[in-house]
PDB file of N, CA, C and O in Angstrom:
ATOM      1  N   MET A  24      -0.490  -9.408   9.132  1.00  0.00           N
ATOM      2  CA  MET A  24      -0.679  -8.056   9.627  1.00  0.00           C
ATOM      3  C   MET A  24      -2.037  -7.555   9.162  1.00  0.00           C
ATOM      4  O   MET A  24      -2.318  -7.538   7.964  1.00  0.00           O
ATOM      5  N   ILE A  25      -2.880  -7.169  10.085  1.00  0.00           N
ATOM      6  CA  ILE A  25      -4.190  -6.622   9.761  1.00  0.00           C
ATOM      7  C   ILE A  25      -4.150  -5.105   9.978  1.00  0.00           C
ATOM      8  O   ILE A  25      -3.835  -4.637  11.068  1.00  0.00           O
ATOM      9  N   LEU A  26      -4.460  -4.366   8.927  1.00  0.00           N
ATOM     10  CA  LEU A  26      -4.523  -2.910   9.014  1.00  0.00           C
ATOM     11  C   LEU A  26      -5.932  -2.495   9.422  1.00  0.00           C
ATOM     12  O   LEU A  26      -6.911  -3.110   9.003  1.00  0.00           O
ATOM     13  N   THR A  27      -6.033  -1.429  10.193  1.00  0.00           N
ATOM     14  CA  THR A  27      -7.337  -0.909  10.581  1.00  0.00           C
ATOM     15  C   THR A  27      -7.895  -0.049   9.451  1.00  0.00           C
ATOM     16  O   THR A  27      -7.153   0.413   8.561  1.00  0.00           O
ATOM     17  N   LEU A  28      -9.185   0.201   9.492  1.00  0.00           N
ATOM     18  CA  LEU A  28      -9.795   1.068   8.487  1.00  0.00           C
ATOM     19  C   LEU A  28      -9.195   2.474   8.539  1.00  0.00           C
ATOM     20  O   LEU A  28      -9.039   3.132   7.510  1.00  0.00           O
ATOM     21  N   SER A  29      -8.832   2.920   9.722  1.00  0.00           N
ATOM     22  CA  SER A  29      -8.194   4.222   9.879  1.00  0.00           C
ATOM     23  C   SER A  29      -6.825   4.239   9.183  1.00  0.00           C
ATOM     24  O   SER A  29      -6.484   5.197   8.485  1.00  0.00           O
ATOM     25  N   ASP A  30      -6.036   3.174   9.379  1.00  0.00           N
ATOM     26  CA  ASP A  30      -4.730   3.056   8.715  1.00  0.00           C
ATOM     27  C   ASP A  30      -4.885   3.093   7.200  1.00  0.00           C
ATOM     28  O   ASP A  30      -4.137   3.772   6.493  1.00  0.00           O
ATOM     29  N   ILE A  31      -5.857   2.352   6.711  1.00  0.00           N
ATOM     30  CA  ILE A  31      -6.087   2.248   5.272  1.00  0.00           C
ATOM     31  C   ILE A  31      -6.520   3.595   4.700  1.00  0.00           C
ATOM     32  O   ILE A  31      -6.030   4.029   3.656  1.00  0.00           O
ATOM     33  N   SER A  32      -7.410   4.263   5.391  1.00  0.00           N
ATOM     34  CA  SER A  32      -7.892   5.566   4.943  1.00  0.00           C
ATOM     35  C   SER A  32      -6.748   6.582   4.877  1.00  0.00           C
ATOM     36  O   SER A  32      -6.621   7.329   3.905  1.00  0.00           O
ATOM     37  N   GLU A  33      -5.915   6.600   5.891  1.00  0.00           N
ATOM     38  CA  GLU A  33      -4.758   7.512   5.937  1.00  0.00           C
ATOM     39  C   GLU A  33      -3.809   7.222   4.774  1.00  0.00           C
ATOM     40  O   GLU A  33      -3.330   8.143   4.097  1.00  0.00           O
ATOM     41  N   PHE A  34      -3.531   5.956   4.536  1.00  0.00           N
ATOM     42  CA  PHE A  34      -2.634   5.555   3.452  1.00  0.00           C
ATOM     43  C   PHE A  34      -3.205   5.955   2.088  1.00  0.00           C
ATOM     44  O   PHE A  34      -2.516   6.560   1.274  1.00  0.00           O
ATOM     45  N   ARG A  35      -4.459   5.655   1.854  1.00  0.00           N
ATOM     46  CA  ARG A  35      -5.089   5.981   0.570  1.00  0.00           C
ATOM     47  C   ARG A  35      -5.112   7.490   0.339  1.00  0.00           C
ATOM     48  O   ARG A  35      -4.897   7.956  -0.780  1.00  0.00           O
ATOM     49  N   ARG A  36      -5.343   8.256   1.389  1.00  0.00           N
ATOM     50  CA  ARG A  36      -5.344   9.716   1.279  1.00  0.00           C
ATOM     51  C   ARG A  36      -3.948  10.226   0.895  1.00  0.00           C
ATOM     52  O   ARG A  36      -3.803  11.096   0.037  1.00  0.00           O
ATOM     53  N   ALA A  37      -2.902   9.662   1.503  1.00  0.00           N
ATOM     54  CA  ALA A  37      -1.531  10.076   1.192  1.00  0.00           C
ATOM     55  C   ALA A  37      -1.191   9.792  -0.270  1.00  0.00           C
ATOM     56  O   ALA A  37      -0.574  10.635  -0.945  1.00  0.00           O
ATOM     57  N   ILE A  38      -1.606   8.642  -0.765  1.00  0.00           N
ATOM     58  CA  ILE A  38      -1.350   8.285  -2.162  1.00  0.00           C
ATOM     59  C   ILE A  38      -2.098   9.228  -3.108  1.00  0.00           C
ATOM     60  O   ILE A  38      -1.543   9.723  -4.095  1.00  0.00           O
ATOM     61  N   LYS A  39      -3.359   9.476  -2.800  1.00  0.00           N
ATOM     62  CA  LYS A  39      -4.170  10.326  -3.676  1.00  0.00           C
ATOM     63  C   LYS A  39      -3.617  11.752  -3.725  1.00  0.00           C
ATOM     64  O   LYS A  39      -3.570  12.380  -4.787  1.00  0.00           O
ATOM     65  N   GLU A  40      -3.173  12.273  -2.578  1.00  0.00           N
ATOM     66  CA  GLU A  40      -2.629  13.633  -2.542  1.00  0.00           C
ATOM     67  C   GLU A  40      -1.325  13.751  -3.327  1.00  0.00           C
ATOM     68  O   GLU A  40      -1.103  14.726  -4.030  1.00  0.00           O
ATOM     69  N   LYS A  41      -0.466  12.755  -3.196  1.00  0.00           N
ATOM     70  CA  LYS A  41       0.858  12.838  -3.831  1.00  0.00           C
ATOM     71  C   LYS A  41       0.852  12.427  -5.301  1.00  0.00           C
ATOM     72  O   LYS A  41       1.540  13.025  -6.118  1.00  0.00           O
ATOM     73  N   PHE A  42       0.057  11.405  -5.646  1.00  0.00           N
ATOM     74  CA  PHE A  42       0.126  10.845  -7.006  1.00  0.00           C
ATOM     75  C   PHE A  42      -1.154  11.010  -7.817  1.00  0.00           C
ATOM     76  O   PHE A  42      -1.174  10.667  -8.993  1.00  0.00           O
ATOM     77  N   ARG A  43      -2.226  11.445  -7.182  1.00  0.00           N
ATOM     78  CA  ARG A  43      -3.510  11.609  -7.875  1.00  0.00           C
ATOM     79  C   ARG A  43      -4.010  10.299  -8.496  1.00  0.00           C
ATOM     80  O   ARG A  43      -4.554  10.280  -9.603  1.00  0.00           O
ATOM     81  N   VAL A  44      -3.765   9.186  -7.812  1.00  0.00           N
ATOM     82  CA  VAL A  44      -4.258   7.874  -8.255  1.00  0.00           C
ATOM     83  C   VAL A  44      -5.019   7.211  -7.113  1.00  0.00           C
ATOM     84  O   VAL A  44      -4.817   7.553  -5.937  1.00  0.00           O
ATOM     85  N   GLU A  45      -5.864   6.284  -7.477  1.00  0.00           N
ATOM     86  CA  GLU A  45      -6.622   5.526  -6.491  1.00  0.00           C
ATOM     87  C   GLU A  45      -5.897   4.218  -6.186  1.00  0.00           C
ATOM     88  O   GLU A  45      -5.369   3.570  -7.083  1.00  0.00           O
ATOM     89  N   ILE A  46      -5.891   3.867  -4.931  1.00  0.00           N
ATOM     90  CA  ILE A  46      -5.411   2.561  -4.491  1.00  0.00           C
ATOM     91  C   ILE A  46      -6.646   1.773  -4.093  1.00  0.00           C
ATOM     92  O   ILE A  46      -7.491   2.278  -3.351  1.00  0.00           O
ATOM     93  N   HIS A  47      -6.760   0.556  -4.574  1.00  0.00           N
ATOM     94  CA  HIS A  47      -7.918  -0.274  -4.264  1.00  0.00           C
ATOM     95  C   HIS A  47      -7.562  -1.216  -3.106  1.00  0.00           C
ATOM     96  O   HIS A  47      -6.522  -1.873  -3.145  1.00  0.00           O
ATOM     97  N   PHE A  48      -8.433  -1.264  -2.125  1.00  0.00           N
ATOM     98  CA  PHE A  48      -8.225  -2.124  -0.961  1.00  0.00           C
ATOM     99  C   PHE A  48      -9.177  -3.308  -1.036  1.00  0.00           C
ATOM    100  O   PHE A  48     -10.355  -3.140  -1.326  1.00  0.00           O
ATOM    101  N   HIS A  49      -8.646  -4.492  -0.772  1.00  0.00           N
ATOM    102  CA  HIS A  49      -9.429  -5.725  -0.809  1.00  0.00           C
ATOM    103  C   HIS A  49      -9.266  -6.445   0.532  1.00  0.00           C
ATOM    104  O   HIS A  49      -8.147  -6.621   0.999  1.00  0.00           O
ATOM    105  N   ASP A  50     -10.371  -6.828   1.104  1.00  0.00           N
ATOM    106  CA  ASP A  50     -10.356  -7.530   2.396  1.00  0.00           C
ATOM    107  C   ASP A  50     -11.237  -8.760   2.245  1.00  0.00           C
ATOM    108  O   ASP A  50     -12.460  -8.655   2.170  1.00  0.00           O
ATOM    109  N   CYS A  51     -10.611  -9.911   2.146  1.00  0.00           N
ATOM    110  CA  CYS A  51     -11.369 -11.146   1.967  1.00  0.00           C
ATOM    111  C   CYS A  51     -10.817 -12.212   2.911  1.00  0.00           C
ATOM    112  O   CYS A  51      -9.859 -11.968   3.632  1.00  0.00           O
ATOM    113  N   CYS A  52     -11.413 -13.380   2.889  1.00  0.00           N
ATOM    114  CA  CYS A  52     -11.000 -14.413   3.847  1.00  0.00           C
ATOM    115  C   CYS A  52      -9.536 -14.809   3.682  1.00  0.00           C
ATOM    116  O   CYS A  52      -8.929 -15.285   4.616  1.00  0.00           O
ATOM    117  N   GLY A  53      -8.954 -14.576   2.521  1.00  0.00           N
ATOM    118  CA  GLY A  53      -7.544 -14.880   2.320  1.00  0.00           C
ATOM    119  C   GLY A  53      -6.625 -13.825   2.896  1.00  0.00           C
ATOM    120  O   GLY A  53      -5.416 -14.001   2.967  1.00  0.00           O
ATOM    121  N   GLY A  54      -7.165 -12.691   3.327  1.00  0.00           N
ATOM    122  CA  GLY A  54      -6.372 -11.611   3.888  1.00  0.00           C
ATOM    123  C   GLY A  54      -6.619 -10.298   3.172  1.00  0.00           C
ATOM    124  O   GLY A  54      -7.446 -10.192   2.280  1.00  0.00           O
ATOM    125  N   GLN A  55      -5.879  -9.307   3.581  1.00  0.00           N
ATOM    126  CA  GLN A  55      -5.996  -7.974   3.007  1.00  0.00           C
ATOM    127  C   GLN A  55      -4.922  -7.781   1.936  1.00  0.00           C
ATOM    128  O   GLN A  55      -3.805  -8.268   2.078  1.00  0.00           O
ATOM    129  N   TYR A  56      -5.291  -7.039   0.889  1.00  0.00           N
ATOM    130  CA  TYR A  56      -4.284  -6.645  -0.088  1.00  0.00           C
ATOM    131  C   TYR A  56      -4.755  -5.392  -0.822  1.00  0.00           C
ATOM    132  O   TYR A  56      -5.920  -5.015  -0.742  1.00  0.00           O
ATOM    133  N   PHE A  57      -3.832  -4.741  -1.479  1.00  0.00           N
ATOM    134  CA  PHE A  57      -4.103  -3.535  -2.246  1.00  0.00           C
ATOM    135  C   PHE A  57      -3.811  -3.822  -3.713  1.00  0.00           C
ATOM    136  O   PHE A  57      -2.932  -4.627  -4.030  1.00  0.00           O
ATOM    137  N   SER A  58      -4.522  -3.124  -4.596  1.00  0.00           N
ATOM    138  CA  SER A  58      -4.211  -3.230  -6.015  1.00  0.00           C
ATOM    139  C   SER A  58      -4.118  -1.828  -6.619  1.00  0.00           C
ATOM    140  O   SER A  58      -4.705  -0.872  -6.113  1.00  0.00           O
ATOM    141  N   LEU A  59      -3.340  -1.743  -7.683  1.00  0.00           N
ATOM    142  CA  LEU A  59      -3.063  -0.486  -8.380  1.00  0.00           C
ATOM    143  C   LEU A  59      -3.509  -0.600  -9.826  1.00  0.00           C
ATOM    144  O   LEU A  59      -3.488  -1.689 -10.406  1.00  0.00           O
ATOM    145  N   ASP A  60      -3.877   0.519 -10.423  1.00  0.00           N
ATOM    146  CA  ASP A  60      -4.240   0.540 -11.838  1.00  0.00           C
ATOM    147  C   ASP A  60      -3.022   0.733 -12.725  1.00  0.00           C
ATOM    148  O   ASP A  60      -3.061   0.415 -13.913  1.00  0.00           O
ATOM    149  N   VAL A  61      -1.953   1.269 -12.158  1.00  0.00           N
ATOM    150  CA  VAL A  61      -0.740   1.552 -12.928  1.00  0.00           C
ATOM    151  C   VAL A  61       0.491   1.049 -12.175  1.00  0.00           C
ATOM    152  O   VAL A  61       0.514   1.016 -10.958  1.00  0.00           O
ATOM    153  N   ASN A  62       1.499   0.687 -12.940  1.00  0.00           N
ATOM    154  CA  ASN A  62       2.776   0.273 -12.380  1.00  0.00           C
ATOM    155  C   ASN A  62       3.726   1.460 -12.496  1.00  0.00           C
ATOM    156  O   ASN A  62       4.111   1.841 -13.594  1.00  0.00           O
ATOM    157  N   SER A  63       4.057   2.059 -11.363  1.00  0.00           N
ATOM    158  CA  SER A  63       4.920   3.238 -11.360  1.00  0.00           C
ATOM    159  C   SER A  63       6.046   3.031 -10.357  1.00  0.00           C
ATOM    160  O   SER A  63       5.788   2.826  -9.169  1.00  0.00           O
ATOM    161  N   PRO A  64       7.309   3.101 -10.814  1.00  0.00           N
ATOM    162  CA  PRO A  64       8.424   2.947  -9.877  1.00  0.00           C
ATOM    163  C   PRO A  64       8.395   3.986  -8.746  1.00  0.00           C
ATOM    164  O   PRO A  64       8.712   3.666  -7.603  1.00  0.00           O
ATOM    165  N   ALA A  65       7.997   5.217  -9.046  1.00  0.00           N
ATOM    166  CA  ALA A  65       7.935   6.252  -8.004  1.00  0.00           C
ATOM    167  C   ALA A  65       6.857   5.924  -6.975  1.00  0.00           C
ATOM    168  O   ALA A  65       7.071   6.089  -5.771  1.00  0.00           O
ATOM    169  N   LEU A  66       5.731   5.446  -7.439  1.00  0.00           N
ATOM    170  CA  LEU A  66       4.651   5.060  -6.540  1.00  0.00           C
ATOM    171  C   LEU A  66       5.065   3.860  -5.692  1.00  0.00           C
ATOM    172  O   LEU A  66       4.839   3.833  -4.484  1.00  0.00           O
ATOM    173  N   GLN A  67       5.708   2.887  -6.308  1.00  0.00           N
ATOM    174  CA  GLN A  67       6.184   1.711  -5.571  1.00  0.00           C
ATOM    175  C   GLN A  67       7.158   2.117  -4.470  1.00  0.00           C
ATOM    176  O   GLN A  67       7.053   1.671  -3.328  1.00  0.00           O
ATOM    177  N   LYS A  68       8.086   2.992  -4.790  1.00  0.00           N
ATOM    178  CA  LYS A  68       9.074   3.444  -3.802  1.00  0.00           C
ATOM    179  C   LYS A  68       8.383   4.182  -2.656  1.00  0.00           C
ATOM    180  O   LYS A  68       8.717   3.984  -1.484  1.00  0.00           O
ATOM    181  N   PHE A  69       7.414   5.035  -2.978  1.00  0.00           N
ATOM    182  CA  PHE A  69       6.673   5.760  -1.952  1.00  0.00           C
ATOM    183  C   PHE A  69       5.961   4.781  -1.018  1.00  0.00           C
ATOM    184  O   PHE A  69       5.990   4.939   0.200  1.00  0.00           O
ATOM    185  N   ILE A  70       5.308   3.773  -1.588  1.00  0.00           N
ATOM    186  CA  ILE A  70       4.587   2.780  -0.794  1.00  0.00           C
ATOM    187  C   ILE A  70       5.556   2.045   0.131  1.00  0.00           C
ATOM    188  O   ILE A  70       5.283   1.858   1.322  1.00  0.00           O
ATOM    189  N   GLU A  71       6.692   1.624  -0.393  1.00  0.00           N
ATOM    190  CA  GLU A  71       7.686   0.919   0.426  1.00  0.00           C
ATOM    191  C   GLU A  71       8.168   1.800   1.575  1.00  0.00           C
ATOM    192  O   GLU A  71       8.267   1.350   2.718  1.00  0.00           O
ATOM    193  N   GLN A  72       8.457   3.060   1.297  1.00  0.00           N
ATOM    194  CA  GLN A  72       8.928   3.976   2.332  1.00  0.00           C
ATOM    195  C   GLN A  72       7.832   4.299   3.340  1.00  0.00           C
ATOM    196  O   GLN A  72       8.101   4.417   4.534  1.00  0.00           O
ATOM    197  N   TYR A  73       6.612   4.447   2.863  1.00  0.00           N
ATOM    198  CA  TYR A  73       5.480   4.749   3.742  1.00  0.00           C
ATOM    199  C   TYR A  73       5.341   3.660   4.805  1.00  0.00           C
ATOM    200  O   TYR A  73       5.247   3.953   5.996  1.00  0.00           O
ATOM    201  N   PHE A  74       5.331   2.416   4.384  1.00  0.00           N
ATOM    202  CA  PHE A  74       5.157   1.334   5.343  1.00  0.00           C
ATOM    203  C   PHE A  74       6.420   1.074   6.162  1.00  0.00           C
ATOM    204  O   PHE A  74       6.336   0.665   7.317  1.00  0.00           O
ATOM    205  N   ALA A  75       7.592   1.338   5.602  1.00  0.00           N
ATOM    206  CA  ALA A  75       8.838   1.171   6.361  1.00  0.00           C
ATOM    207  C   ALA A  75       8.856   2.107   7.573  1.00  0.00           C
ATOM    208  O   ALA A  75       9.327   1.727   8.652  1.00  0.00           O
ATOM    209  N   GLN A  76       8.314   3.309   7.416  1.00  0.00           N
ATOM    210  CA  GLN A  76       8.241   4.251   8.541  1.00  0.00           C
ATOM    211  C   GLN A  76       7.348   3.720   9.657  1.00  0.00           C
ATOM    212  O   GLN A  76       7.484   4.121  10.808  1.00  0.00           O
ATOM    213  N   LYS A  77       6.450   2.813   9.326  1.00  0.00           N
ATOM    214  CA  LYS A  77       5.540   2.226  10.311  1.00  0.00           C
ATOM    215  C   LYS A  77       6.021   0.842  10.755  1.00  0.00           C
ATOM    216  O   LYS A  77       5.279   0.082  11.356  1.00  0.00           O
ATOM    217  N   ARG A  78       7.268   0.540  10.405  1.00  0.00           N
ATOM    218  CA  ARG A  78       7.886  -0.747  10.731  1.00  0.00           C
ATOM    219  C   ARG A  78       7.144  -1.927  10.093  1.00  0.00           C
ATOM    220  O   ARG A  78       6.997  -2.992  10.685  1.00  0.00           O
ATOM    221  N   LEU A  79       6.675  -1.700   8.872  1.00  0.00           N
ATOM    222  CA  LEU A  79       5.996  -2.715   8.079  1.00  0.00           C
ATOM    223  C   LEU A  79       6.673  -2.787   6.724  1.00  0.00           C
ATOM    224  O   LEU A  79       7.524  -1.956   6.406  1.00  0.00           O
ATOM    225  N   ARG A  80       6.309  -3.772   5.922  1.00  0.00           N
ATOM    226  CA  ARG A  80       6.876  -3.846   4.572  1.00  0.00           C
ATOM    227  C   ARG A  80       5.787  -4.205   3.573  1.00  0.00           C
ATOM    228  O   ARG A  80       4.879  -4.979   3.872  1.00  0.00           O
ATOM    229  N   ALA A  81       5.873  -3.619   2.404  1.00  0.00           N
ATOM    230  CA  ALA A  81       4.963  -3.912   1.303  1.00  0.00           C
ATOM    231  C   ALA A  81       5.600  -5.010   0.463  1.00  0.00           C
ATOM    232  O   ALA A  81       6.762  -4.904   0.082  1.00  0.00           O
ATOM    233  N   VAL A  82       4.842  -6.070   0.209  1.00  0.00           N
ATOM    234  CA  VAL A  82       5.323  -7.183  -0.606  1.00  0.00           C
ATOM    235  C   VAL A  82       4.518  -7.172  -1.907  1.00  0.00           C
ATOM    236  O   VAL A  82       3.324  -7.453  -1.909  1.00  0.00           O
ATOM    237  N   PHE A  83       5.202  -6.833  -3.010  1.00  0.00           N
ATOM    238  CA  PHE A  83       4.549  -6.654  -4.297  1.00  0.00           C
ATOM    239  C   PHE A  83       4.476  -7.949  -5.097  1.00  0.00           C
ATOM    240  O   PHE A  83       5.357  -8.801  -4.997  1.00  0.00           O
ATOM    241  N   SER A  84       3.450  -8.031  -5.930  1.00  0.00           N
ATOM    242  CA  SER A  84       3.333  -9.129  -6.891  1.00  0.00           C
ATOM    243  C   SER A  84       4.384  -8.919  -7.979  1.00  0.00           C
ATOM    244  O   SER A  84       5.010  -7.858  -8.065  1.00  0.00           O
ATOM    245  N   ASP A  85       4.561  -9.918  -8.827  1.00  0.00           N
ATOM    246  CA  ASP A  85       5.566  -9.832  -9.899  1.00  0.00           C
ATOM    247  C   ASP A  85       5.318  -8.680 -10.866  1.00  0.00           C
ATOM    248  O   ASP A  85       6.258  -8.103 -11.396  1.00  0.00           O
ATOM    249  N   ASP A  86       4.051  -8.341 -11.096  1.00  0.00           N
ATOM    250  CA  ASP A  86       3.742  -7.246 -12.022  1.00  0.00           C
ATOM    251  C   ASP A  86       3.644  -5.883 -11.324  1.00  0.00           C
ATOM    252  O   ASP A  86       3.381  -4.870 -11.963  1.00  0.00           O
ATOM    253  N   PHE A  87       3.854  -5.858 -10.017  1.00  0.00           N
ATOM    254  CA  PHE A  87       3.817  -4.638  -9.199  1.00  0.00           C
ATOM    255  C   PHE A  87       2.462  -3.937  -9.224  1.00  0.00           C
ATOM    256  O   PHE A  87       2.382  -2.738  -8.958  1.00  0.00           O
ATOM    257  N   LEU A  88       1.396  -4.671  -9.523  1.00  0.00           N
ATOM    258  CA  LEU A  88       0.062  -4.090  -9.538  1.00  0.00           C
ATOM    259  C   LEU A  88      -0.761  -4.469  -8.317  1.00  0.00           C
ATOM    260  O   LEU A  88      -1.901  -4.025  -8.179  1.00  0.00           O
ATOM    261  N   SER A  89      -0.190  -5.250  -7.426  1.00  0.00           N
ATOM    262  CA  SER A  89      -0.853  -5.556  -6.163  1.00  0.00           C
ATOM    263  C   SER A  89       0.219  -5.817  -5.096  1.00  0.00           C
ATOM    264  O   SER A  89       1.365  -6.146  -5.424  1.00  0.00           O
ATOM    265  N   PHE A  90      -0.175  -5.644  -3.852  1.00  0.00           N
ATOM    266  CA  PHE A  90       0.756  -5.881  -2.755  1.00  0.00           C
ATOM    267  C   PHE A  90       0.013  -6.151  -1.464  1.00  0.00           C
ATOM    268  O   PHE A  90      -1.135  -5.771  -1.299  1.00  0.00           O
ATOM    269  N   THR A  91       0.705  -6.833  -0.577  1.00  0.00           N
ATOM    270  CA  THR A  91       0.213  -7.050   0.780  1.00  0.00           C
ATOM    271  C   THR A  91       1.150  -6.316   1.731  1.00  0.00           C
ATOM    272  O   THR A  91       2.254  -5.909   1.346  1.00  0.00           O
ATOM    273  N   VAL A  92       0.697  -6.143   2.941  1.00  0.00           N
ATOM    274  CA  VAL A  92       1.514  -5.491   3.965  1.00  0.00           C
ATOM    275  C   VAL A  92       1.820  -6.517   5.041  1.00  0.00           C
ATOM    276  O   VAL A  92       0.932  -7.188   5.555  1.00  0.00           O
ATOM    277  N   LYS A  93       3.090  -6.655   5.339  1.00  0.00           N
ATOM    278  CA  LYS A  93       3.560  -7.639   6.327  1.00  0.00           C
ATOM    279  C   LYS A  93       4.344  -6.937   7.422  1.00  0.00           C
ATOM    280  O   LYS A  93       4.873  -5.837   7.216  1.00  0.00           O
ATOM    281  N   GLU A  94       4.440  -7.600   8.546  1.00  0.00           N
ATOM    282  CA  GLU A  94       5.287  -7.085   9.617  1.00  0.00           C
ATOM    283  C   GLU A  94       6.733  -7.299   9.224  1.00  0.00           C
ATOM    284  O   GLU A  94       7.072  -8.279   8.559  1.00  0.00           O
ATOM    285  N   ARG A  95       7.585  -6.381   9.631  1.00  0.00           N
ATOM    286  CA  ARG A  95       9.025  -6.545   9.392  1.00  0.00           C
ATOM    287  C   ARG A  95       9.532  -7.648  10.302  1.00  0.00           C
ATOM    288  O   ARG A  95       9.166  -7.713  11.456  1.00  0.00           O
ATOM    289  N   ILE A  96      10.371  -8.505   9.761  1.00  0.00           N
ATOM    290  CA  ILE A  96      10.940  -9.596  10.581  1.00  0.00           C
ATOM    291  C   ILE A  96      12.376  -9.290  10.891  1.00  0.00           C
ATOM    292  O   ILE A  96      13.102  -8.796  10.113  1.00  0.00           O
TER     293      ILE A  96
END
């Protein structure tokens, strides 16, 4: 799943408004992913719900400090 710059900007703005934290976006040949500076259960839940509303899913790393966005199967 490739997110547009508009999608990413909207998502980052929503996170910053609600949690006052920065989400880092990475776009490299291996694909797109996001990283977080803090592991917060409330932030994780918000991210999961945010993408679920768009029929997507956030797949988190084991430490919950990074995630990718995938299409729902």
